[in-house]
């Protein structure tokens, strides 16, 4: 059976839904209608009267909730979705930063971004920050932006380039010209950030990039608290330079000192927590349990589809798991039992919706459901990805490609068991 969906521009009413309003009180409304006119929610209530010609959707038994927000995803890497499922952070750095990321052409960035943008909208993630750190030239940036504009969602291009210092590329006339042409004054469907990291280089050369951000009036997003890569030194440079401004995003914030966490909290910063990433890759233990002690607001992110998906529900579940596992483990070490959880399901829904909206300064605009999306050309996205993969595989060669996808498993110990195995267990182990 085919049911025609609402046409673009047609008002839509969702009837009798369970509505997660995600207002300040996190109110949940049962048997409630939501009327959407144009691109805004016009009314929320029971038994709503609606304009003639409104599309009716029976949402009984379903949930209506705000669109989700991802505050940090390297969308260009979706071109190699799933390739690094077994990587550590070190393998990721060697692959993308040292060896292969630099062969991405503008069309490869376009292909990755296009599929990632479709993946976001399809997963109900209506706002995504594209932490685009492979922009070796402004041609790459044009391609990244073209892809974001081709998909009906809200995106933020966080412009970055790991192959040069931020103080080099952010200060060029080409960078300034690109920003002015493609972003300046373009409204809130497509926004801009500057993306770079602070490993604590002596002399703080990144200051020049912070000054550009300040001049353009755009926020900075930075991977902070990444084990053995970005630590307190970078935070101290930012703080001492007066660049820890409200709305700055500190991605991961997983392995910092108490002093750095206090600085982030006191200056109005936000943590973008990528729980699946931190648990797998090794930036530090996923930090929500720690961040709440310092009063640092949290948004959620998926980091990269090289390991994970663009699904913020996965991020919410992973965050509950990591936070609660930490609490239980710490209690058990002290011989205690946790009888009540601190982090609640509604808290992670907040992180994944309003938390992201606040992080991006969009909380008066979003945190609300978007409907009436027009169709996207999935076939075109698929064929763009296929050409990119063909090119990358040819450049790597088959052996290198396989090696990158299947890193070696290190030696690991199996303990000697002091007991004698039962015969049936021995037989079973031998058959394994
Ligand atoms: Zn990242």
Short mmCIF file of C-alpha atoms and ligand atoms in Angstrom, two decimals:
data_model
loop_
_atom_site.label_atom_id
_atom_site.label_comp_id
_atom_site.label_asym_id
_atom_site.label_seq_id
_atom_site.Cartn_x
_atom_site.Cartn_y
_atom_site.Cartn_z
CA UNK A 1 0.00 0.00 0.00
CA UNK A 2 1.31 3.44 -0.87
CA UNK A 3 0.26 6.41 1.17
CA UNK A 4 0.98 9.84 -0.27
CA UNK A 5 2.85 11.94 2.25
CA UNK A 6 2.15 15.61 2.85
CA UNK A 7 3.07 17.84 -0.06
CA UNK A 8 5.69 20.59 0.39
CA UNK A 9 4.00 23.61 1.93
CA UNK A 10 0.91 21.67 3.04
CA UNK A 11 0.03 22.09 6.74
CA UNK A 12 0.39 18.87 8.74
CA UNK A 13 -1.24 17.79 11.98
CA UNK A 14 -0.01 14.86 14.08
CA UNK A 15 -2.98 13.52 16.04
CA UNK A 16 -2.98 11.96 19.51
CA UNK A 17 0.75 11.62 19.88
CA UNK A 18 2.88 11.40 22.97
CA UNK A 19 4.74 14.69 22.73
CA UNK A 20 8.19 15.11 24.28
CA UNK A 21 8.16 18.89 24.37
CA UNK A 22 11.69 19.17 25.79
CA UNK A 23 10.67 22.48 27.32
CA UNK A 24 12.42 23.59 30.49
CA UNK A 25 10.29 21.26 32.61
CA UNK A 26 10.71 18.37 30.11
CA UNK A 27 6.89 18.10 29.96
CA UNK A 28 5.48 14.99 28.33
CA UNK A 29 1.98 15.48 26.87
CA UNK A 30 -0.23 12.47 26.14
CA UNK A 31 -2.93 12.28 23.41
CA UNK A 32 -1.78 15.59 22.05
CA UNK A 33 -1.88 17.10 18.54
CA UNK A 34 0.93 19.04 16.93
CA UNK A 35 0.07 21.34 14.01
CA UNK A 36 2.83 22.41 11.65
CA UNK A 37 2.19 25.26 9.22
CA UNK A 38 4.93 26.27 6.85
CA UNK A 39 8.19 25.36 8.56
CA UNK A 40 7.03 26.13 12.08
CA UNK A 41 4.97 24.51 14.78
CA UNK A 42 1.72 26.51 14.85
CA UNK A 43 -0.05 24.84 17.78
CA UNK A 44 0.27 22.05 20.34
CA UNK A 45 -2.81 20.81 22.21
CA UNK A 46 -5.67 18.33 22.38
CA UNK A 47 -8.30 18.22 19.60
CA UNK A 48 -6.76 21.06 17.58
CA UNK A 49 -8.84 22.78 14.92
CA UNK A 50 -6.74 22.91 11.74
CA UNK A 51 -6.82 24.85 8.46
CA UNK A 52 -8.62 23.36 5.44
CA UNK A 53 -6.38 21.06 3.43
CA UNK A 54 -4.20 20.03 6.39
CA UNK A 55 -2.64 16.58 6.06
CA UNK A 56 -3.76 14.40 8.97
CA UNK A 57 -1.28 11.91 10.45
CA UNK A 58 -2.51 9.45 13.04
CA UNK A 59 0.32 9.48 15.57
CA UNK A 60 -1.53 7.50 18.28
CA UNK A 61 0.99 5.22 19.99
CA UNK A 62 3.86 7.24 18.54
CA UNK A 63 6.18 9.90 19.85
CA UNK A 64 6.64 13.40 18.50
CA UNK A 65 9.90 14.95 19.66
CA UNK A 66 12.23 17.74 18.62
CA UNK A 67 14.70 17.21 15.81
CA UNK A 68 18.03 16.01 17.16
CA UNK A 69 21.29 17.94 16.98
CA UNK A 70 24.79 16.57 16.35
CA UNK A 71 27.43 19.13 17.31
CA UNK A 72 30.49 17.38 15.81
CA UNK A 73 30.72 15.03 12.86
CA UNK A 74 33.49 14.73 10.29
CA UNK A 75 31.03 14.35 7.46
CA UNK A 76 33.63 14.08 4.69
CA UNK A 77 34.74 10.76 6.22
CA UNK A 78 31.31 9.23 5.56
CA UNK A 79 32.81 8.45 2.14
CA UNK A 80 34.48 5.55 4.00
CA UNK A 81 31.58 4.69 6.27
CA UNK A 82 32.41 1.67 8.46
CA UNK A 83 35.95 1.24 7.11
CA UNK A 84 37.62 1.81 10.49
CA UNK A 85 35.24 -0.17 12.69
CA UNK A 86 38.20 -1.80 14.46
CA UNK A 87 40.48 1.23 14.68
CA UNK A 88 41.93 2.96 17.70
CA UNK A 89 42.45 6.72 17.71
CA UNK A 90 46.11 6.15 16.78
CA UNK A 91 45.15 4.18 13.68
CA UNK A 92 42.68 6.91 12.75
CA UNK A 93 45.39 9.59 13.06
CA UNK A 94 47.88 7.62 11.01
CA UNK A 95 45.29 6.97 8.32
CA UNK A 96 43.63 10.36 7.99
CA UNK A 97 46.15 12.84 9.35
CA UNK A 98 49.42 11.36 8.09
CA UNK A 99 48.73 9.15 5.11
CA UNK A 100 45.48 9.11 3.23
CA UNK A 101 43.21 12.03 4.20
CA UNK A 102 45.30 14.33 2.09
CA UNK A 103 44.44 12.55 -1.15
CA UNK A 104 40.74 13.41 -0.84
CA UNK A 105 39.71 15.59 -3.78
CA UNK A 106 36.89 18.15 -3.60
CA UNK A 107 34.50 15.65 -5.20
CA UNK A 108 35.35 13.08 -2.49
CA UNK A 109 34.55 15.60 0.23
CA UNK A 110 31.32 16.33 -1.62
CA UNK A 111 30.39 12.63 -1.82
CA UNK A 112 31.05 12.05 1.88
CA UNK A 113 29.18 15.16 2.94
CA UNK A 114 26.21 14.40 0.73
CA UNK A 115 25.73 10.89 2.11
CA UNK A 116 26.34 12.10 5.66
CA UNK A 117 23.77 14.87 5.29
CA UNK A 118 21.17 12.42 3.99
CA UNK A 119 22.06 10.01 6.82
CA UNK A 120 21.50 12.78 9.37
CA UNK A 121 18.10 13.86 8.11
CA UNK A 122 17.02 10.25 7.68
CA UNK A 123 17.93 9.59 11.33
CA UNK A 124 15.93 12.60 12.57
CA UNK A 125 19.07 14.66 13.16
CA UNK A 126 17.83 17.95 11.73
CA UNK A 127 20.93 19.99 12.66
CA UNK A 128 24.46 18.71 12.15
CA UNK A 129 27.81 20.43 12.65
CA UNK A 130 30.14 19.32 9.87
CA UNK A 131 33.55 19.33 11.61
CA UNK A 132 35.27 19.53 8.27
CA UNK A 133 38.99 19.29 8.91
CA UNK A 134 40.05 18.02 5.50
CA UNK A 135 39.62 21.34 3.67
CA UNK A 136 43.08 21.61 2.12
CA UNK A 137 41.87 24.26 -0.33
CA UNK A 138 38.83 26.49 -0.59
CA UNK A 139 37.76 24.29 -3.52
CA UNK A 140 37.34 21.51 -0.98
CA UNK A 141 35.30 23.92 1.16
CA UNK A 142 33.10 24.89 -1.77
CA UNK A 143 32.40 21.19 -2.40
CA UNK A 144 31.61 20.55 1.28
CA UNK A 145 29.18 23.46 1.30
CA UNK A 146 27.53 22.48 -2.00
CA UNK A 147 26.69 19.08 -0.49
CA UNK A 148 25.26 20.60 2.70
CA UNK A 149 23.09 22.90 0.61
CA UNK A 150 21.81 19.99 -1.48
CA UNK A 151 20.05 18.33 1.45
CA UNK A 152 17.07 19.83 3.29
CA UNK A 153 18.43 20.01 6.81
CA UNK A 154 20.17 22.58 9.00
CA UNK A 155 23.97 22.43 8.89
CA UNK A 156 26.94 24.24 10.35
CA UNK A 157 30.21 24.10 8.41
CA UNK A 158 33.00 24.02 10.97
CA UNK A 159 35.84 24.92 8.64
CA UNK A 160 39.15 23.18 9.37
CA UNK A 161 42.31 21.89 7.74
CA UNK A 162 44.55 19.49 9.64
CA UNK A 163 47.21 19.66 6.93
CA UNK A 164 48.29 23.19 7.84
CA UNK A 165 48.32 25.42 10.93
CA UNK A 166 45.06 27.25 11.67
CA UNK A 167 47.10 30.45 11.87
CA UNK A 168 48.06 29.83 8.21
CA UNK A 169 44.78 28.99 6.47
CA UNK A 170 42.36 31.04 8.60
CA UNK A 171 44.27 34.25 7.89
CA UNK A 172 44.31 33.98 4.08
CA UNK A 173 42.26 36.26 1.80
CA UNK A 174 40.79 33.12 0.14
CA UNK A 175 39.41 31.94 3.47
CA UNK A 176 37.87 35.35 4.16
CA UNK A 177 36.42 35.55 0.67
CA UNK A 178 34.95 32.04 0.95
CA UNK A 179 33.26 32.89 4.25
CA UNK A 180 31.83 36.14 2.94
CA UNK A 181 30.46 34.63 -0.27
CA UNK A 182 28.99 31.43 1.11
CA UNK A 183 28.04 32.16 4.72
CA UNK A 184 27.96 35.76 5.83
CA UNK A 185 24.36 36.83 6.47
CA UNK A 186 22.91 33.56 5.11
CA UNK A 187 20.56 32.97 8.06
CA UNK A 188 20.38 30.06 10.43
CA UNK A 189 19.91 27.13 8.00
CA UNK A 190 23.60 27.22 7.15
CA UNK A 191 26.03 28.49 9.73
CA UNK A 192 29.76 28.69 10.19
CA UNK A 193 32.36 27.84 12.83
CA UNK A 194 36.15 27.67 12.76
CA UNK A 195 37.56 24.27 13.72
CA UNK A 196 41.08 23.63 14.98
CA UNK A 197 42.86 21.92 17.87
CA UNK A 198 45.38 23.15 20.41
CA UNK A 199 48.17 20.70 21.19
CA UNK A 200 49.90 23.41 23.25
CA UNK A 201 52.45 24.68 20.71
CA UNK A 202 54.89 27.10 22.26
CA UNK A 203 54.19 30.72 21.38
CA UNK A 204 50.44 30.04 20.86
CA UNK A 205 50.38 30.59 17.06
CA UNK A 206 46.66 29.67 17.04
CA UNK A 207 46.00 33.12 18.50
CA UNK A 208 45.81 34.48 14.92
CA UNK A 209 42.98 32.06 14.09
CA UNK A 210 41.08 33.01 17.27
CA UNK A 211 41.39 36.65 16.25
CA UNK A 212 39.87 35.89 12.84
CA UNK A 213 36.95 34.10 14.55
CA UNK A 214 36.43 37.08 16.82
CA UNK A 215 36.51 39.49 13.92
CA UNK A 216 34.00 37.45 11.89
CA UNK A 217 31.83 36.87 14.96
CA UNK A 218 31.84 33.09 14.53
CA UNK A 219 32.39 30.44 17.22
CA UNK A 220 35.41 28.19 17.55
CA UNK A 221 35.12 24.44 18.03
CA UNK A 222 38.10 22.45 19.25
CA UNK A 223 38.90 18.85 20.25
CA UNK A 224 39.92 19.34 23.89
CA UNK A 225 40.84 16.73 26.45
CA UNK A 226 41.94 14.08 23.95
CA UNK A 227 44.36 11.74 25.70
CA UNK A 228 48.01 12.47 24.79
CA UNK A 229 46.97 14.96 22.07
CA UNK A 230 45.16 18.02 23.42
CA UNK A 231 45.24 18.71 27.14
CA UNK A 232 45.45 21.47 29.68
CA UNK A 233 48.19 23.37 27.85
CA UNK A 234 45.80 24.36 25.05
CA UNK A 235 43.06 25.31 27.51
CA UNK A 236 45.50 27.50 29.43
CA UNK A 237 46.58 29.26 26.23
CA UNK A 238 42.96 29.95 25.32
CA UNK A 239 42.14 31.14 28.82
CA UNK A 240 45.16 33.37 29.19
CA UNK A 241 44.52 34.87 25.74
CA UNK A 242 40.88 35.62 26.58
CA UNK A 243 39.58 33.29 23.88
CA UNK A 244 37.41 30.99 26.01
CA UNK A 245 34.26 32.81 24.95
CA UNK A 246 30.63 31.70 25.51
CA UNK A 247 29.46 29.26 22.86
CA UNK A 248 32.88 27.74 22.29
CA UNK A 249 32.60 23.97 21.78
CA UNK A 250 35.04 21.65 23.55
CA UNK A 251 34.74 18.33 21.74
CA UNK A 252 35.19 15.22 23.96
CA UNK A 253 36.51 17.08 27.04
CA UNK A 254 37.44 13.63 28.25
CA UNK A 255 40.83 13.94 29.92
CA UNK A 256 41.35 17.41 31.40
CA UNK A 257 42.37 18.58 34.86
CA UNK A 258 39.86 20.00 37.37
CA UNK A 259 41.26 23.46 36.66
CA UNK A 260 40.48 23.19 32.92
CA UNK A 261 36.94 21.98 33.60
CA UNK A 262 36.39 24.96 35.91
CA UNK A 263 37.64 27.29 33.17
CA UNK A 264 35.24 25.79 30.59
CA UNK A 265 32.31 26.11 33.00
CA UNK A 266 33.16 29.65 34.08
CA UNK A 267 33.47 30.96 30.52
CA UNK A 268 30.19 29.57 29.13
CA UNK A 269 31.69 26.72 27.10
CA UNK A 270 29.90 23.57 25.95
CA UNK A 271 31.13 20.00 25.83
CA UNK A 272 30.30 17.98 22.72
CA UNK A 273 30.38 14.43 24.05
CA UNK A 274 30.82 11.59 21.50
CA UNK A 275 30.30 8.68 23.82
CA UNK A 276 30.64 5.89 21.27
CA UNK A 277 33.85 7.51 20.08
CA UNK A 278 35.38 8.03 23.52
CA UNK A 279 34.52 4.47 24.60
CA UNK A 280 36.04 2.96 21.45
CA UNK A 281 38.84 5.20 20.31
CA UNK A 282 40.57 6.25 23.53
CA UNK A 283 40.23 10.03 24.04
CA UNK A 284 39.47 9.33 27.71
CA UNK A 285 36.50 7.87 29.56
CA UNK A 286 33.31 9.44 28.25
CA UNK A 287 32.95 12.41 30.62
CA UNK A 288 29.27 13.18 31.38
CA UNK A 289 29.64 11.86 34.98
CA UNK A 290 32.49 14.32 35.45
CA UNK A 291 31.06 17.25 33.51
CA UNK A 292 27.98 17.46 35.71
CA UNK A 293 30.18 17.94 38.76
CA UNK A 294 31.55 21.09 37.13
CA UNK A 295 28.22 22.27 35.71
CA UNK A 296 29.38 22.10 32.08
CA UNK A 297 26.45 21.86 29.62
CA UNK A 298 26.48 18.85 27.30
CA UNK A 299 25.55 18.31 23.67
CA UNK A 300 25.97 15.01 21.83
CA UNK A 301 27.85 14.07 18.69
CA UNK A 302 28.75 11.02 16.64
CA UNK A 303 32.22 12.12 15.52
CA UNK A 304 32.66 10.04 12.36
CA UNK A 305 30.88 7.36 10.40
CA UNK A 306 34.23 5.66 9.84
CA UNK A 307 33.31 3.85 13.07
CA UNK A 308 29.75 4.86 13.98
CA UNK A 309 26.47 5.93 12.44
CA UNK A 310 24.80 9.32 12.28
CA UNK A 311 22.14 8.19 14.76
CA UNK A 312 21.79 10.32 17.89
CA UNK A 313 19.53 7.72 19.56
CA UNK A 314 22.65 5.52 19.60
CA UNK A 315 24.53 8.41 21.21
CA UNK A 316 21.84 8.76 23.88
CA UNK A 317 21.91 5.05 24.75
CA UNK A 318 25.69 4.91 24.72
CA UNK A 319 25.83 7.92 27.04
CA UNK A 320 23.44 6.37 29.55
CA UNK A 321 25.47 3.15 29.44
CA UNK A 322 28.86 4.78 29.93
CA UNK A 323 27.70 7.13 32.68
CA UNK A 324 25.89 4.44 34.66
CA UNK A 325 28.62 1.84 34.15
CA UNK A 326 31.12 4.31 35.62
CA UNK A 327 28.89 4.92 38.63
CA UNK A 328 28.36 1.21 39.31
CA UNK A 329 32.01 0.35 38.85
CA UNK A 330 33.20 3.08 41.22
CA UNK A 331 30.64 2.06 43.82
CA UNK A 332 31.58 -1.62 43.58
CA UNK A 333 35.23 -0.74 44.08
CA UNK A 334 34.19 0.76 47.42
CA UNK A 335 31.98 -2.22 48.27
CA UNK A 336 28.86 -0.11 47.74
CA UNK A 337 25.70 -0.48 45.65
CA UNK A 338 24.11 2.17 43.45
CA UNK A 339 20.38 2.12 44.12
CA UNK A 340 19.39 5.26 42.17
CA UNK A 341 20.82 6.55 38.92
CA UNK A 342 21.76 10.19 38.62
CA UNK A 343 21.64 10.45 34.82
CA UNK A 344 18.11 9.98 33.53
CA UNK A 345 16.75 9.06 30.10
CA UNK A 346 15.18 12.50 29.82
CA UNK A 347 18.60 14.07 30.45
CA UNK A 348 20.17 12.38 27.43
CA UNK A 349 17.17 13.33 25.28
CA UNK A 350 17.85 16.90 26.41
CA UNK A 351 21.55 16.57 25.51
CA UNK A 352 20.61 15.32 22.04
CA UNK A 353 18.07 18.09 21.32
CA UNK A 354 18.03 21.26 23.43
CA UNK A 355 21.64 20.74 24.54
CA UNK A 356 22.82 20.91 20.95
CA UNK A 357 20.53 23.86 20.21
CA UNK A 358 21.94 25.82 23.15
CA UNK A 359 25.48 24.90 22.15
CA UNK A 360 24.87 26.40 18.70
CA UNK A 361 22.99 29.44 20.01
CA UNK A 362 19.88 28.22 18.19
CA UNK A 363 17.64 27.35 21.11
CA UNK A 364 15.11 30.04 20.23
CA UNK A 365 14.86 28.55 16.72
CA UNK A 366 15.20 24.77 17.04
CA UNK A 367 14.65 21.99 19.51
CA UNK A 368 11.40 21.53 17.56
CA UNK A 369 10.23 18.93 15.03
CA UNK A 370 10.72 19.72 11.37
CA UNK A 371 8.39 18.23 8.78
CA UNK A 372 7.62 18.53 5.10
CA UNK A 373 11.10 17.52 4.00
CA UNK A 374 11.37 17.28 0.18
CA UNK A 375 12.87 14.14 -1.34
CA UNK A 376 16.62 13.61 -1.74
CA UNK A 377 18.35 11.97 -4.66
CA UNK A 378 19.80 8.89 -3.00
CA UNK A 379 20.88 7.36 -6.32
CA UNK A 380 23.07 10.39 -7.07
CA UNK A 381 24.61 10.23 -3.59
CA UNK A 382 25.32 6.52 -4.03
CA UNK A 383 27.00 7.00 -7.37
CA UNK A 384 29.15 9.86 -5.99
CA UNK A 385 30.30 7.55 -3.17
CA UNK A 386 31.01 4.73 -5.62
CA UNK A 387 33.35 6.93 -7.71
CA UNK A 388 35.11 8.13 -4.56
CA UNK A 389 35.63 4.58 -3.31
CA UNK A 390 36.89 3.48 -6.71
CA UNK A 391 39.42 6.34 -6.68
CA UNK A 392 40.54 5.72 -3.08
CA UNK A 393 40.94 1.97 -3.61
CA UNK A 394 42.99 2.57 -6.75
CA UNK A 395 45.25 5.06 -4.93
CA UNK A 396 45.78 2.74 -1.96
CA UNK A 397 46.18 -0.48 -3.90
CA UNK A 398 44.38 -3.63 -2.72
CA UNK A 399 46.93 -4.63 -0.08
CA UNK A 400 47.09 -1.25 1.64
CA UNK A 401 43.30 -0.96 1.50
CA UNK A 402 42.85 -4.30 3.27
CA UNK A 403 45.54 -3.51 5.81
CA UNK A 404 43.87 -0.22 6.70
CA UNK A 405 40.55 -1.87 7.28
CA UNK A 406 41.86 -4.81 9.30
CA UNK A 407 44.52 -3.63 11.76
CA UNK A 408 46.55 -6.23 13.64
CA UNK A 409 45.19 -7.67 16.87
CA UNK A 410 47.77 -7.24 19.65
CA UNK A 411 49.05 -10.11 21.81
CA UNK A 412 46.73 -10.64 24.74
CA UNK A 413 46.85 -12.95 27.66
CA UNK A 414 44.44 -15.74 28.52
CA UNK A 415 44.71 -16.60 32.21
CA UNK A 416 45.78 -20.05 33.34
CA UNK A 417 42.85 -21.67 35.07
CA UNK A 418 43.84 -23.34 38.39
CA UNK A 419 40.98 -25.85 38.12
CA UNK A 420 40.80 -29.06 36.09
CA UNK A 421 38.39 -28.70 33.21
CA UNK A 422 35.47 -31.11 33.14
CA UNK A 423 35.76 -33.58 30.24
CA UNK A 424 32.72 -32.21 28.40
CA UNK A 425 34.06 -28.65 28.67
CA UNK A 426 37.49 -29.73 27.36
CA UNK A 427 35.83 -31.43 24.39
CA UNK A 428 33.78 -28.34 23.70
CA UNK A 429 36.81 -26.03 23.92
CA UNK A 430 38.75 -28.23 21.50
CA UNK A 431 35.91 -28.08 19.01
CA UNK A 432 35.93 -24.26 19.11
ZN1 LIG B 1 36.29 14.56 16.08
#
